[in-house]
Short mmCIF file of C-alpha atoms and ligand atoms in Angstrom, two decimals:
data_model
loop_
_atom_site.label_atom_id
_atom_site.label_comp_id
_atom_site.label_asym_id
_atom_site.label_seq_id
_atom_site.Cartn_x
_atom_site.Cartn_y
_atom_site.Cartn_z
CA MET A 27 131.05 134.85 180.14
CA THR A 28 134.06 135.23 177.86
CA THR A 29 136.52 132.42 177.43
CA ALA A 30 140.17 133.35 177.22
CA THR A 31 142.01 131.95 174.21
CA PRO A 32 144.62 129.51 175.47
CA ASN A 33 148.16 130.61 174.66
CA SER A 34 148.79 127.37 172.84
CA ALA A 35 146.21 128.41 170.21
CA LEU A 36 148.18 131.55 169.29
CA PRO A 37 150.93 131.17 166.74
CA ASP A 38 154.19 131.87 168.56
CA THR A 39 156.89 134.11 167.12
CA THR A 40 158.93 131.15 165.89
CA SER A 41 156.10 129.70 163.85
CA GLN A 42 155.09 133.16 162.58
CA ARG A 43 158.65 133.66 161.35
CA GLN A 44 158.70 130.22 159.71
CA GLN A 45 155.39 130.90 157.99
CA LEU A 46 156.60 134.29 156.73
CA ARG A 47 159.81 132.75 155.38
CA LYS A 48 157.81 130.14 153.50
CA ILE A 49 155.47 132.69 151.90
CA ILE A 50 158.09 135.27 150.91
CA ARG A 51 160.60 132.69 149.67
CA ALA A 52 157.90 131.20 147.42
CA GLN A 53 157.07 134.68 146.08
CA ARG A 54 160.64 135.57 145.17
CA GLN A 55 161.26 132.13 143.66
CA GLN A 56 158.33 132.75 141.33
CA LEU A 57 159.83 135.91 139.81
CA SER A 58 160.61 135.28 136.13
CA ALA A 59 164.17 135.31 134.79
CA LYS A 60 163.31 138.55 133.00
CA MET A 61 162.06 140.18 136.19
CA GLN A 62 165.16 139.01 138.04
CA GLN A 63 167.41 140.51 135.33
CA GLN A 64 165.57 143.81 135.41
CA ALA A 65 165.71 143.91 139.22
CA ALA A 66 169.46 143.22 139.16
CA THR A 67 170.09 145.99 136.61
CA ASP A 68 167.92 148.44 138.56
CA LEU A 69 169.70 147.56 141.79
CA ALA A 70 173.15 148.16 140.30
CA ALA A 71 172.02 151.50 138.85
CA LYS A 72 170.50 152.56 142.17
CA VAL A 73 173.57 151.68 144.23
CA LEU A 74 175.98 153.29 141.75
CA ALA A 75 173.90 156.50 141.65
CA SER A 76 173.96 156.73 145.46
CA ASP A 77 176.83 157.99 147.62
CA ILE A 78 177.34 154.54 149.20
CA ILE A 79 180.23 153.22 147.13
CA ALA A 80 182.51 156.18 146.39
CA PRO A 81 184.03 156.67 149.89
CA GLY A 82 184.95 153.01 150.45
CA GLN A 83 187.17 150.37 148.88
CA HIS A 84 186.16 147.10 150.53
CA ILE A 85 182.64 145.97 149.64
CA ALA A 86 181.03 142.70 150.76
CA LEU A 87 178.19 141.23 148.73
CA TYR A 88 176.57 137.81 148.32
CA LEU A 89 175.80 135.64 145.29
CA ALA A 90 172.06 135.23 144.79
CA ASN A 91 170.43 131.97 145.83
CA ASP A 92 166.80 130.94 146.34
CA GLY A 93 165.39 133.81 144.24
CA GLU A 94 167.35 136.51 146.09
CA LEU A 95 168.03 139.81 144.34
CA ASP A 96 170.91 139.13 141.92
CA THR A 97 174.01 141.16 142.76
CA TYR A 98 176.17 140.08 139.83
CA PRO A 99 175.74 143.20 137.65
CA LEU A 100 176.63 145.29 140.70
CA ILE A 101 179.69 143.13 141.43
CA GLN A 102 180.87 143.56 137.82
CA ALA A 103 180.42 147.33 138.04
CA LEU A 104 182.41 147.39 141.31
CA TRP A 105 185.26 145.46 139.67
CA GLN A 106 185.22 147.99 136.82
CA LEU A 107 185.56 150.77 139.39
CA GLY A 108 188.58 149.02 140.91
CA LYS A 109 186.79 148.20 144.18
CA SER A 110 187.64 145.07 146.19
CA VAL A 111 184.70 142.68 146.47
CA TYR A 112 184.23 140.06 149.20
CA LEU A 113 181.82 137.15 149.63
CA PRO A 114 180.64 135.52 152.85
CA VAL A 115 181.91 132.02 153.60
CA LEU A 116 180.87 129.76 156.47
CA HIS A 117 183.52 130.04 159.19
CA PRO A 118 185.50 126.78 159.03
CA PHE A 119 186.17 126.64 162.80
CA VAL A 120 183.52 128.73 164.57
CA ALA A 121 180.09 127.34 163.72
CA GLY A 122 177.39 129.87 162.92
CA TYR A 123 179.71 132.74 161.89
CA LEU A 124 180.70 134.14 158.50
CA LEU A 125 184.08 135.23 157.19
CA PHE A 126 184.48 137.58 154.24
CA VAL A 127 186.83 136.44 151.47
CA ARG A 128 188.15 138.39 148.47
CA TYR A 129 186.29 137.67 145.24
CA ASP A 130 187.93 138.57 141.92
CA LYS A 131 186.86 137.74 138.36
CA ASP A 132 189.03 134.63 138.26
CA THR A 133 188.35 133.37 141.81
CA LEU A 134 187.22 129.74 141.87
CA LEU A 135 184.06 128.97 143.86
CA TYR A 136 183.07 125.75 145.60
CA PRO A 137 179.60 124.86 146.94
CA ASN A 138 179.31 124.96 150.75
CA LYS A 139 177.10 122.61 152.79
CA PHE A 140 174.01 124.58 151.70
CA GLY A 141 175.06 124.34 148.04
CA ILE A 142 175.94 128.06 147.94
CA PRO A 143 179.14 128.79 145.97
CA GLU A 144 181.93 130.33 148.03
CA PRO A 145 185.64 131.07 147.59
CA LEU A 146 188.24 129.18 149.64
CA ALA A 147 188.86 130.80 153.02
CA ALA A 148 192.61 131.25 152.41
CA CYS A 149 194.19 133.44 155.13
CA HIS A 150 195.64 136.02 152.75
CA ARG A 151 192.21 136.49 151.09
CA LEU A 152 190.30 137.21 154.34
CA MET A 153 189.12 140.71 155.18
CA PRO A 154 188.50 141.46 158.88
CA LEU A 155 184.90 142.48 159.47
CA GLN A 156 185.88 145.84 160.97
CA GLN A 157 187.77 146.81 157.81
CA LEU A 158 184.86 146.35 155.42
CA ASP A 159 183.35 149.64 154.25
CA VAL A 160 180.00 148.24 153.12
CA ILE A 161 178.28 144.90 153.75
CA PHE A 162 175.29 144.16 151.52
CA THR A 163 173.23 141.42 153.14
CA PRO A 164 170.56 139.19 151.65
CA LEU A 165 167.29 138.83 153.56
CA VAL A 166 163.97 137.03 153.28
CA ALA A 167 161.63 139.71 154.62
CA PHE A 168 161.88 143.28 155.89
CA ASP A 169 159.51 145.91 157.23
CA ALA A 170 159.33 149.69 157.09
CA ALA A 171 161.22 149.96 160.39
CA GLY A 172 164.31 148.11 159.05
CA ASN A 173 163.63 144.83 160.84
CA ARG A 174 165.20 141.92 158.99
CA LEU A 175 164.26 138.25 158.72
CA GLY A 176 166.90 135.98 157.18
CA MET A 177 166.88 132.34 156.10
CA GLY A 178 166.90 131.18 159.73
CA GLY A 179 170.54 130.26 160.33
CA GLY A 180 171.45 133.34 162.38
CA PHE A 181 174.72 133.66 160.44
CA TYR A 182 174.36 137.38 159.72
CA ASP A 183 172.97 138.13 163.19
CA ARG A 184 175.92 136.46 164.91
CA THR A 185 178.53 137.95 162.56
CA LEU A 186 177.13 141.50 162.54
CA SER A 187 176.83 141.48 166.34
CA GLN A 188 180.66 141.60 166.32
CA LEU A 189 180.70 145.00 164.57
CA SER A 190 181.38 147.76 167.08
CA PRO A 191 178.51 150.26 167.47
CA ASP A 192 180.72 153.10 166.22
CA SER A 193 181.95 151.15 163.18
CA HIS A 194 182.11 153.11 159.94
CA CYS A 195 180.84 150.05 158.07
CA GLN A 196 177.47 150.51 156.35
CA VAL A 197 175.30 147.38 156.57
CA ILE A 198 172.68 147.47 153.84
CA GLY A 199 169.97 144.89 153.15
CA LEU A 200 169.08 144.06 149.53
CA ALA A 201 165.67 142.72 148.57
CA HIS A 202 163.02 142.56 145.90
CA ASN A 203 160.09 144.92 146.45
CA CYS A 204 157.83 141.90 147.13
CA GLN A 205 159.88 141.02 150.22
CA GLN A 206 158.49 143.95 152.20
CA VAL A 207 155.98 142.86 154.85
CA GLU A 208 153.86 144.84 157.29
CA ALA A 209 155.84 143.77 160.36
CA VAL A 210 158.66 141.29 160.91
CA PRO A 211 158.04 139.42 164.18
CA GLY A 212 161.35 140.19 165.89
CA GLU A 213 163.59 138.29 168.27
CA ALA A 214 166.05 139.83 170.73
CA TRP A 215 169.10 138.76 168.73
CA ASP A 216 167.98 140.16 165.36
CA ILE A 217 170.21 142.95 164.06
CA PRO A 218 167.98 145.58 162.43
CA LEU A 219 169.19 147.32 159.29
CA LYS A 220 169.85 151.05 158.95
CA GLN A 221 169.47 150.88 155.18
CA ILE A 222 167.62 148.64 152.74
CA ILE A 223 167.70 148.91 148.96
CA THR A 224 165.09 147.41 146.64
CA PRO A 225 164.98 148.00 142.87
CA ALA A 226 162.33 150.66 143.58
CA LYS A 227 163.48 152.33 146.79
CA HIS A 228 166.42 153.18 149.03
CA TRP A 229 165.23 153.05 152.62
CA VAL A 230 167.29 154.86 155.26
CA PHE A 231 166.22 154.35 158.87
CA SER A 232 167.46 156.55 161.70
N1 ATP B 4 174.38 136.81 168.32
C1 ATP B 4 173.95 135.54 168.40
N2 ATP B 4 174.57 134.66 169.23
C2 ATP B 4 174.15 133.38 169.31
N3 ATP B 4 173.13 132.87 168.60
C3 ATP B 4 172.48 133.69 167.77
C4 ATP B 4 172.86 135.06 167.63
N4 ATP B 4 172.04 135.62 166.70
C5 ATP B 4 171.18 134.66 166.30
N5 ATP B 4 171.43 133.50 166.94
C6 ATP B 4 170.70 132.24 166.80
O1 ATP B 4 170.53 131.93 165.42
C7 ATP B 4 169.28 131.27 165.24
C8 ATP B 4 168.59 131.81 164.00
O2 ATP B 4 168.33 133.20 164.18
P1 ATP B 4 167.32 133.94 163.18
O3 ATP B 4 166.05 133.17 163.10
O4 ATP B 4 167.21 135.36 163.61
O5 ATP B 4 168.10 133.80 161.81
P2 ATP B 4 168.01 134.79 160.56
O6 ATP B 4 168.17 136.22 160.96
O7 ATP B 4 166.78 134.44 159.83
O8 ATP B 4 169.28 134.29 159.75
P3 ATP B 4 170.55 135.11 159.23
O9 ATP B 4 171.08 135.98 160.33
O10 ATP B 4 171.53 134.03 158.82
O11 ATP B 4 170.09 135.90 158.06
C9 ATP B 4 168.48 131.46 166.52
O12 ATP B 4 168.37 130.21 167.15
C10 ATP B 4 169.30 132.40 167.35
O13 ATP B 4 169.27 132.08 168.72
MG1 MG B 5 167.64 137.15 162.66
#
């Protein structure tokens, strides 16, 4: 007679996601400063050699935290090209959502409640989501189908769910190669990515 495994013995999706976050975050935090620098340079070269940037003006990026792929060389190159760069800030009134605020060379940054530096959300510096041409998102783990696992706050999921399906905005995940996993255990609210760029590869999903 076979005994069925009780459901409670199976790791549920939530704990699988938590476990995956722990493992992949530890891996990226262990990358040396030299490896991080090389990855950042390779990323900038890859993005600039692609056809992503040329057609647009308004480009949202993030500042690396927790071992994330460093975007600063890319940001500097975008400034050189005369592009307008934006950073995510926690929405001051609507919990769980992000706003995108203009980031120039001389913009002052202040740590938010997670300790992540962000510009002040001054009205005249805000860029409506629908008017961004490219949004580069951080992520913790991704798979070969474009599924994305973030840090667990749902900030990008909530914010990107407001983009209309026919938006011209390209949403592109950035990650180290070591952040690829076999399969991201998904949840209904996760927004999958149509493109992901690592220092080694530009993934485009249909
Ligand atoms: N569109 C949404 N509306 C309301 N709540 C949402 C939405 N998207 C995600 N959430 C909530 O956010 C929480 C975290 O979601 P999830 O674990 O997918 O975060 P994440 O993708 O890792 O983080 P992030 O999106 O910030 O990178 C969940 O409790 C989920 O219910
Ligand atoms: Mg999610």
